[in-house]
mmCIF file of C-alpha atoms in Angstrom:
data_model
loop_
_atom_site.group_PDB
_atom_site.id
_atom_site.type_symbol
_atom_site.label_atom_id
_atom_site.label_comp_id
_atom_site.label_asym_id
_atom_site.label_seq_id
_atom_site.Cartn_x
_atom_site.Cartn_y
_atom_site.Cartn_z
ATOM 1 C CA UNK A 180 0.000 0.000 0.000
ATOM 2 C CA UNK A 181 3.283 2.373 0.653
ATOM 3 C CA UNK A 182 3.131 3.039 -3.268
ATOM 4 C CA UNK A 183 0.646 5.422 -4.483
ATOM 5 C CA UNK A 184 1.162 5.501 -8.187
ATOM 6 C CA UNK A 185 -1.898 5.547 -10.190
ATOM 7 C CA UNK A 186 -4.406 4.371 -6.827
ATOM 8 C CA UNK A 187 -7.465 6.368 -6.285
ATOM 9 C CA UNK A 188 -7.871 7.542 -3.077
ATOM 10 C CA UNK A 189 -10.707 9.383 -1.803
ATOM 11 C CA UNK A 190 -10.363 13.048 0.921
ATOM 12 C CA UNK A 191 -12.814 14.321 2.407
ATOM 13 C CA UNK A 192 -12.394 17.925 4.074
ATOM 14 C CA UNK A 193 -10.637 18.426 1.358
ATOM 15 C CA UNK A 194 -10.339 22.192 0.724
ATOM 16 C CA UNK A 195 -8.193 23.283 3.919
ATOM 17 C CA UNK A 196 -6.220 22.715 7.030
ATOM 18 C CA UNK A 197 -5.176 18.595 7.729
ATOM 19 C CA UNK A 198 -7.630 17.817 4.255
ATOM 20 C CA UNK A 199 -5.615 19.965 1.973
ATOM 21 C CA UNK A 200 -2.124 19.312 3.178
ATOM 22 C CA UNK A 201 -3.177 15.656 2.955
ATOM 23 C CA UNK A 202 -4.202 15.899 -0.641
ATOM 24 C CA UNK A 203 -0.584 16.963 -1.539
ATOM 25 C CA UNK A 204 1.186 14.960 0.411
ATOM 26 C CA UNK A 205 -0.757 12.325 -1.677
ATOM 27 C CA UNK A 206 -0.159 13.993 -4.522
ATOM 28 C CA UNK A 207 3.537 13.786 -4.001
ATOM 29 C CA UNK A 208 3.332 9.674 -3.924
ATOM 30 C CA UNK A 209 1.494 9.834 -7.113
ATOM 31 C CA UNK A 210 -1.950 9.228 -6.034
ATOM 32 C CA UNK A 211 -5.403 9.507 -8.337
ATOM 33 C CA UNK A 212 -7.106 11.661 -6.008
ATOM 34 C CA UNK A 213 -11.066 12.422 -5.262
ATOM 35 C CA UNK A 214 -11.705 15.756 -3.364
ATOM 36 C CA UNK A 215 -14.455 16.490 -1.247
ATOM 37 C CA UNK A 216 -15.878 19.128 0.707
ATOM 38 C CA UNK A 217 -18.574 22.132 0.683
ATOM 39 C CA UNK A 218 -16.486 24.854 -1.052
ATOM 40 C CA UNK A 219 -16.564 23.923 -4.557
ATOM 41 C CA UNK A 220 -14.098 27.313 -5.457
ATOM 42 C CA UNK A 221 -11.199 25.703 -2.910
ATOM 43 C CA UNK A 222 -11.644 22.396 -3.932
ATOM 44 C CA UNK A 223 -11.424 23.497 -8.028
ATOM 45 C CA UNK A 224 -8.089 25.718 -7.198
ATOM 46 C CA UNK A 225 -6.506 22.584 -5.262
ATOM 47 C CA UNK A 226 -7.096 20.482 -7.807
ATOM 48 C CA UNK A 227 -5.406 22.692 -10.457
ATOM 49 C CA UNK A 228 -2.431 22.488 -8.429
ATOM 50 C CA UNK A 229 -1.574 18.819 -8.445
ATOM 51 C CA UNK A 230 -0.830 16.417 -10.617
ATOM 52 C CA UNK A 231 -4.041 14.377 -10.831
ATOM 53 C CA UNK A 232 -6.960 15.405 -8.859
ATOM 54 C CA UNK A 233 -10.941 15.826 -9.277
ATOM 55 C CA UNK A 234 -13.230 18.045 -6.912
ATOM 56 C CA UNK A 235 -16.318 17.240 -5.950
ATOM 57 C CA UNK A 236 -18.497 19.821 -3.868
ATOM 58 C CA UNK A 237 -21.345 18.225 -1.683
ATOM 59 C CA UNK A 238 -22.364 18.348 2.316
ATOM 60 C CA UNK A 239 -21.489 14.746 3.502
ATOM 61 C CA UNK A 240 -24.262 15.017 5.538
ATOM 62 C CA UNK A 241 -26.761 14.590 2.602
ATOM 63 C CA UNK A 242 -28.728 12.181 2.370
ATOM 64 C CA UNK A 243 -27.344 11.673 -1.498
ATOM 65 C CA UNK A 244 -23.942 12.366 -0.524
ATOM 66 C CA UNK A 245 -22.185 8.601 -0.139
ATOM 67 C CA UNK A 246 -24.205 7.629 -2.970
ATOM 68 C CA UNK A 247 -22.388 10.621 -4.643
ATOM 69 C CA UNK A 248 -19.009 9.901 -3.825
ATOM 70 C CA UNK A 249 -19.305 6.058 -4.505
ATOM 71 C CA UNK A 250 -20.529 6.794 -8.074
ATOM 72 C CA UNK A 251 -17.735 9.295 -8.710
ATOM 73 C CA UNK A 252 -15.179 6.619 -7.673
ATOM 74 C CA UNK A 253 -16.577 3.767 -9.631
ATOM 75 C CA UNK A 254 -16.081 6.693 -12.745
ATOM 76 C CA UNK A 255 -12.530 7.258 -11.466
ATOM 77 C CA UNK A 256 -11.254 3.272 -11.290
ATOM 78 C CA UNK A 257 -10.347 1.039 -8.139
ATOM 79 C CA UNK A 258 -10.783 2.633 -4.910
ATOM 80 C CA UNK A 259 -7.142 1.790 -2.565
ATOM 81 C CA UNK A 260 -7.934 4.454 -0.063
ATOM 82 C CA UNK A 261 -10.329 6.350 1.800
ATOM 83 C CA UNK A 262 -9.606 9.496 4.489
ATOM 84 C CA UNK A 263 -12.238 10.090 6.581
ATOM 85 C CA UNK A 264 -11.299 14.036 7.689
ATOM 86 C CA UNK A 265 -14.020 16.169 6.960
ATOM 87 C CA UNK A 266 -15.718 17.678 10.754
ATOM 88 C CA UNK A 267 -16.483 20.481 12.526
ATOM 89 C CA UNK A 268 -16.818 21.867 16.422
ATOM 90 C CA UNK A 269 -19.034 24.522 18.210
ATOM 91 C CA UNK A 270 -17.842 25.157 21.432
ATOM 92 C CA UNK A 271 -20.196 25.142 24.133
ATOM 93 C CA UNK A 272 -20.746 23.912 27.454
ATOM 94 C CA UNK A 273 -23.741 21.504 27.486
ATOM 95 C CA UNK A 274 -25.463 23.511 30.399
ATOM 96 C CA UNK A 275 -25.359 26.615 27.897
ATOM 97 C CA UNK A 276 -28.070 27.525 26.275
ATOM 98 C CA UNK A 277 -26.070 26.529 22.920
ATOM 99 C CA UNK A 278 -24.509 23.660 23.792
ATOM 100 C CA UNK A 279 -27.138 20.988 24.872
ATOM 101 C CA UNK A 280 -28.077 18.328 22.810
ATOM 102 C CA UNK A 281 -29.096 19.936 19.294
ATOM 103 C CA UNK A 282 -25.290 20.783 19.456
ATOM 104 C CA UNK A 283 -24.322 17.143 20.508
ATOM 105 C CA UNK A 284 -26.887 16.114 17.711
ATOM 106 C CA UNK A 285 -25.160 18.585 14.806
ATOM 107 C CA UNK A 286 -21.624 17.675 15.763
ATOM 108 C CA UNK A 287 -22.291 13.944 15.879
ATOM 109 C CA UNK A 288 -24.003 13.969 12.474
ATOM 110 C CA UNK A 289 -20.781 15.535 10.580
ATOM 111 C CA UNK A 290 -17.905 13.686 12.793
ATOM 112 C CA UNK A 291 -19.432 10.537 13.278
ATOM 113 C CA UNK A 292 -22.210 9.641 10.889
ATOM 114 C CA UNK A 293 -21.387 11.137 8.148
ATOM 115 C CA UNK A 294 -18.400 9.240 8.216
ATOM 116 C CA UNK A 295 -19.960 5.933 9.026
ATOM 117 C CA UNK A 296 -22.324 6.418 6.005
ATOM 118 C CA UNK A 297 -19.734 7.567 4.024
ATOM 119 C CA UNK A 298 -17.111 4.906 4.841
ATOM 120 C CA UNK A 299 -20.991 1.935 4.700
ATOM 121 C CA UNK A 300 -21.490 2.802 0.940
ATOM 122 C CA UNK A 301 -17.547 2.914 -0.374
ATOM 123 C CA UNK A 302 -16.613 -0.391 1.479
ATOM 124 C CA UNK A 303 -17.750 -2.796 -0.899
ATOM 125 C CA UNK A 304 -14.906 -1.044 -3.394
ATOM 126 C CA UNK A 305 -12.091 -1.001 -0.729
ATOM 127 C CA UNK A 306 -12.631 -4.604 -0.057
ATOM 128 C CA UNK A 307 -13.112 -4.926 -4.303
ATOM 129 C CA UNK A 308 -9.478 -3.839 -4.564
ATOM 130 C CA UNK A 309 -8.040 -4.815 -1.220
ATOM 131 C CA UNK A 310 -5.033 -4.529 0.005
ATOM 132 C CA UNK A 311 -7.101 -0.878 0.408
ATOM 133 C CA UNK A 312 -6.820 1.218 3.926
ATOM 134 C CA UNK A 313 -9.572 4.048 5.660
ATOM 135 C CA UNK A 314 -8.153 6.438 7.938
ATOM 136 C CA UNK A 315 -10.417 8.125 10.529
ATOM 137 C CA UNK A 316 -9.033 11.091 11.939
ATOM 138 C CA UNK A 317 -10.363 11.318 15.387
ATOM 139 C CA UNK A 318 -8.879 13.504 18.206
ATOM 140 C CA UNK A 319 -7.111 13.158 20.911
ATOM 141 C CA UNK A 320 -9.871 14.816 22.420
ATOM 142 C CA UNK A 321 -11.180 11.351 21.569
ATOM 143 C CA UNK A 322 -9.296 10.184 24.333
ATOM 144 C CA UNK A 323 -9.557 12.490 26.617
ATOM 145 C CA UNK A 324 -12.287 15.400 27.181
ATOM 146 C CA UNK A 325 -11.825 18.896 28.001
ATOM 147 C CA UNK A 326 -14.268 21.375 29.333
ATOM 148 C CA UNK A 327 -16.459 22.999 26.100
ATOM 149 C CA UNK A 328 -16.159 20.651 23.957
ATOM 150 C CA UNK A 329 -17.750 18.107 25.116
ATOM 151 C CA UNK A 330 -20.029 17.425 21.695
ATOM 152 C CA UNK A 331 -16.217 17.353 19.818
ATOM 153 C CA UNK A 332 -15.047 15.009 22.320
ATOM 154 C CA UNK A 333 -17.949 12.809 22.155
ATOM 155 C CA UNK A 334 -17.989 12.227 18.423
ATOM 156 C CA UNK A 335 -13.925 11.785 18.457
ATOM 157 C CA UNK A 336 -14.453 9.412 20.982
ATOM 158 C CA UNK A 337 -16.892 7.317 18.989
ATOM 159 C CA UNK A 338 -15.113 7.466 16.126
ATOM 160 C CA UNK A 339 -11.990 6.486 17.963
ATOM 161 C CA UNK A 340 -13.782 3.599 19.658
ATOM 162 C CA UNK A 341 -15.624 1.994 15.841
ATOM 163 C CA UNK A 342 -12.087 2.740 14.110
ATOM 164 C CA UNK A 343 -10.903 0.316 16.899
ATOM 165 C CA UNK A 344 -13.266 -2.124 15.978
ATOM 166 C CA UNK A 345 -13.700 -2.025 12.605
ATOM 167 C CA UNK A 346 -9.710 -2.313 11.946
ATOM 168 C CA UNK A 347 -10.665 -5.826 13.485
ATOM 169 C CA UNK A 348 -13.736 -6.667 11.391
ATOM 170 C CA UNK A 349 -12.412 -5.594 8.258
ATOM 171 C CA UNK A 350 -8.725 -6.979 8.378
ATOM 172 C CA UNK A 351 -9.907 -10.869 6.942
ATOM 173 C CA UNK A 352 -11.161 -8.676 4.028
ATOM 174 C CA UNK A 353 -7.749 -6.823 3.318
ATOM 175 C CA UNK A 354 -8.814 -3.441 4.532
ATOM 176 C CA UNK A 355 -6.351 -1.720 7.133
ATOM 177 C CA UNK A 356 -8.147 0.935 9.203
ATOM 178 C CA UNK A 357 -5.677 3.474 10.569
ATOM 179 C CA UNK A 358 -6.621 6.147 13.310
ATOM 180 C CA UNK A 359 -5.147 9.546 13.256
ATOM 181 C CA UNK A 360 -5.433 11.858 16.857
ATOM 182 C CA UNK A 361 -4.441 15.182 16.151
ATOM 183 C CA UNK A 362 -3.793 17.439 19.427
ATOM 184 C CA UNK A 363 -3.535 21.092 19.165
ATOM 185 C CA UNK A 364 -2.954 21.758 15.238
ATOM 186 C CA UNK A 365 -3.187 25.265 13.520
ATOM 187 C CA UNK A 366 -5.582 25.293 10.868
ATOM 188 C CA UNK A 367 -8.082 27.546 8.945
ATOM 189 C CA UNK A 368 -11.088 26.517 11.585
ATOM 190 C CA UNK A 369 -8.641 26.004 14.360
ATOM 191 C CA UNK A 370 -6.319 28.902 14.384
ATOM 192 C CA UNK A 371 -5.615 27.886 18.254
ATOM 193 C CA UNK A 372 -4.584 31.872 18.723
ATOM 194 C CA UNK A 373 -5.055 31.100 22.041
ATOM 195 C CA UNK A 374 -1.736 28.748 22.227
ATOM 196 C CA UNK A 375 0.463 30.151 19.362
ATOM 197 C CA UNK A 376 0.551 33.885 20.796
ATOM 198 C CA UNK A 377 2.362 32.542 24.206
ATOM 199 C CA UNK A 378 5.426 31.762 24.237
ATOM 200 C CA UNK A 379 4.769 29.080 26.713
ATOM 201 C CA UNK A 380 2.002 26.972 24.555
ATOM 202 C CA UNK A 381 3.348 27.806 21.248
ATOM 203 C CA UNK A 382 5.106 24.442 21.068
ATOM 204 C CA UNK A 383 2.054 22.147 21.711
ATOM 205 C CA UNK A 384 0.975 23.479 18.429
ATOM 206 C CA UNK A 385 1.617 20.839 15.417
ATOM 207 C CA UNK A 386 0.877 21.958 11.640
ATOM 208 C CA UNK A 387 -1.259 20.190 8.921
ATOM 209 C CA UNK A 388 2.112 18.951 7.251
ATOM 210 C CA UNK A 389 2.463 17.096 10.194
ATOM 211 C CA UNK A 390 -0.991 15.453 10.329
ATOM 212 C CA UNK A 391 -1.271 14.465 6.561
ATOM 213 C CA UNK A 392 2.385 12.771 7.260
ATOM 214 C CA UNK A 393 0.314 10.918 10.282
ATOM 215 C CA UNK A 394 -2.258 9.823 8.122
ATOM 216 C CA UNK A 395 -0.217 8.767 5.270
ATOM 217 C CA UNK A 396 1.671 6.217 7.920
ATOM 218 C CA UNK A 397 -1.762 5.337 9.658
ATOM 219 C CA UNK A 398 -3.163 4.437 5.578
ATOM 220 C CA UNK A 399 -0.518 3.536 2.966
ATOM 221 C CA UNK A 400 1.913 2.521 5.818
ATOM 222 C CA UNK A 401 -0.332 0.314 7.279
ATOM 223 C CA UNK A 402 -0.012 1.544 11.267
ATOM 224 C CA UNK A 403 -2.796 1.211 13.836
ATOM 225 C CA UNK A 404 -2.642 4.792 14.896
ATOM 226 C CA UNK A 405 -0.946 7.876 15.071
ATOM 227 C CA UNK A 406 -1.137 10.440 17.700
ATOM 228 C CA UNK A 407 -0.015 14.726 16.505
ATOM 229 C CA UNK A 408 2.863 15.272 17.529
ATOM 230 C CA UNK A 409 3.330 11.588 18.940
ATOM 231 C CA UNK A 410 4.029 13.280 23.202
ATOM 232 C CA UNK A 411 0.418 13.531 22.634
ATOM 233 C CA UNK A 412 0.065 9.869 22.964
ATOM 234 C CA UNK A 413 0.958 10.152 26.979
ATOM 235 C CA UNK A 414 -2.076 12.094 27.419
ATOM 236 C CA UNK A 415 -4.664 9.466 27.169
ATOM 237 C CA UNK A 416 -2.123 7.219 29.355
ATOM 238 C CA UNK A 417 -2.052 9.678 32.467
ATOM 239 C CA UNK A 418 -6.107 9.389 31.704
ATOM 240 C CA UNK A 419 -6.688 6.019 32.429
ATOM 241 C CA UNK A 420 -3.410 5.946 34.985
ATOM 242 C CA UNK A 421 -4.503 9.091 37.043
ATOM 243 C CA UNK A 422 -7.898 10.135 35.666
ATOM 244 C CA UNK A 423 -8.611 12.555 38.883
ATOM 245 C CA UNK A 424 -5.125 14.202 38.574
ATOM 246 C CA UNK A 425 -5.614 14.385 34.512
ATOM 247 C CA UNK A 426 -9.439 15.866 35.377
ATOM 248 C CA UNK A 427 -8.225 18.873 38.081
ATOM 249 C CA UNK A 428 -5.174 19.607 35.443
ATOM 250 C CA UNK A 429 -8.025 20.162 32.379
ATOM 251 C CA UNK A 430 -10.440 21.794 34.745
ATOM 252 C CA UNK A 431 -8.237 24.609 35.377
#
């Protein structure tokens, strides 16, 4: 799977932040590559930048849309890979006015099952062309939760917990599922301004570059998972070691 050339592989979030810089790093292996995402203008510039891309605009959380994107890859040839990238947060406290369950609700629908729809109707042509991979990119606040983002956390940590289970179902059929956890990465709906102006925080701050290196090892490369930056990974270990320590450190 470590050799792209001429495979199709499938990215959704596709027009900016961990999507885009994923796309070329892709692009750079000489992958066939399907965008996806809302903003047909970003995805239509990006693909007239590499080598051998097509853009296709839609709302993953259409009722049409993995029906979409599984008809545009059967027009594009054998599907190798899929990345799962495309989500969103609001954040909110649950007891806010905002942040109670319609915002549990909207965040699960875009980080959770639009990807399990998604990744239902494009199986069939992973497993068609195994060896294939599909890399989720969770969170590692899908290991650990932090106040206000609960709804992020809670649809990280189901998608971290199905990618667990699913690399287990779908390994007999030839289809590696990789896990990606980003921490802290600067991005278009991320800026994390909050970290990168002290000098203090600015290192816990990882770039895109980073994450679409993560993925490639977590897809092509065949790994289990892949924490951003890897330190990360200690964070869900002090969780489960000290969990009321871990819980008065995130509380502030």
């Amino acid at each position: 799977m470590s050799d792209g050339a001429g495979k199709l592989a499938v990215v959704t979030g596709a027009s900016s932040g961990i999507g885009e810089a994923t796309a070329r790093r892709l692009d750079q292996d000489g992958w066939k590559l399907l965008l996806v995402a809302r903003r047909a203008d970003r995805l239509e510039q990006l693909a007239g930048e590499l080598r051998d891309a097509e853009p296709l605009a839609l709302d993953l959380t259409e009722p049409d849309a993995p029906a979409r994107v599984r008809e545009r890859a059967e027009q594009e040839g054998a599907l190798h890979l899929l990345v799962n990238n495309a989500g969103a947060s609001w954040r909110a406290s649950f007891g806010d006015e905002d942040g109670g369950f319609e915002n549990v609700r909207r965040t699960m629908e875009i980080n959770f099952d639009a990807v399990l729809r998604l990744t239902e109707a494009l199986l069939p042509l992973l497993r068609a062309s195994a060896p294939s991979a599909i890399v989720n990119v969770s969170s590692t606040a899908g290991r650990v939760g932090r106040p206000g983002v609960g709804a992020y956390s809670a649809s990280k940590f189901a998608l971290a917990g199905w990618s667990d289970a699913l690399y287990l179902e779908e390994k007999p059929n030839g289809v590696h599922v990789g896990n990606v956890l980003p921490g802290f990465i600067s991005t278009e709906g991320f800026p994390q301004k909050q970290l990168t102006g002290l000098w203090l925080t600015r290192w816990i701050v990882s770039k895109p570059e980073k994450a679409a290196q993560a993925i490639v090892d977590a897809g092509p490369g065949g790994k289990a998972e892949r924490y951003v930056p890897r330190v990360y990974g200690v964070v869900p270990a002090l969780r489960h070691t000290f969990p009321r320590i871990v819980r008065r450190t995130l509380g502030g």
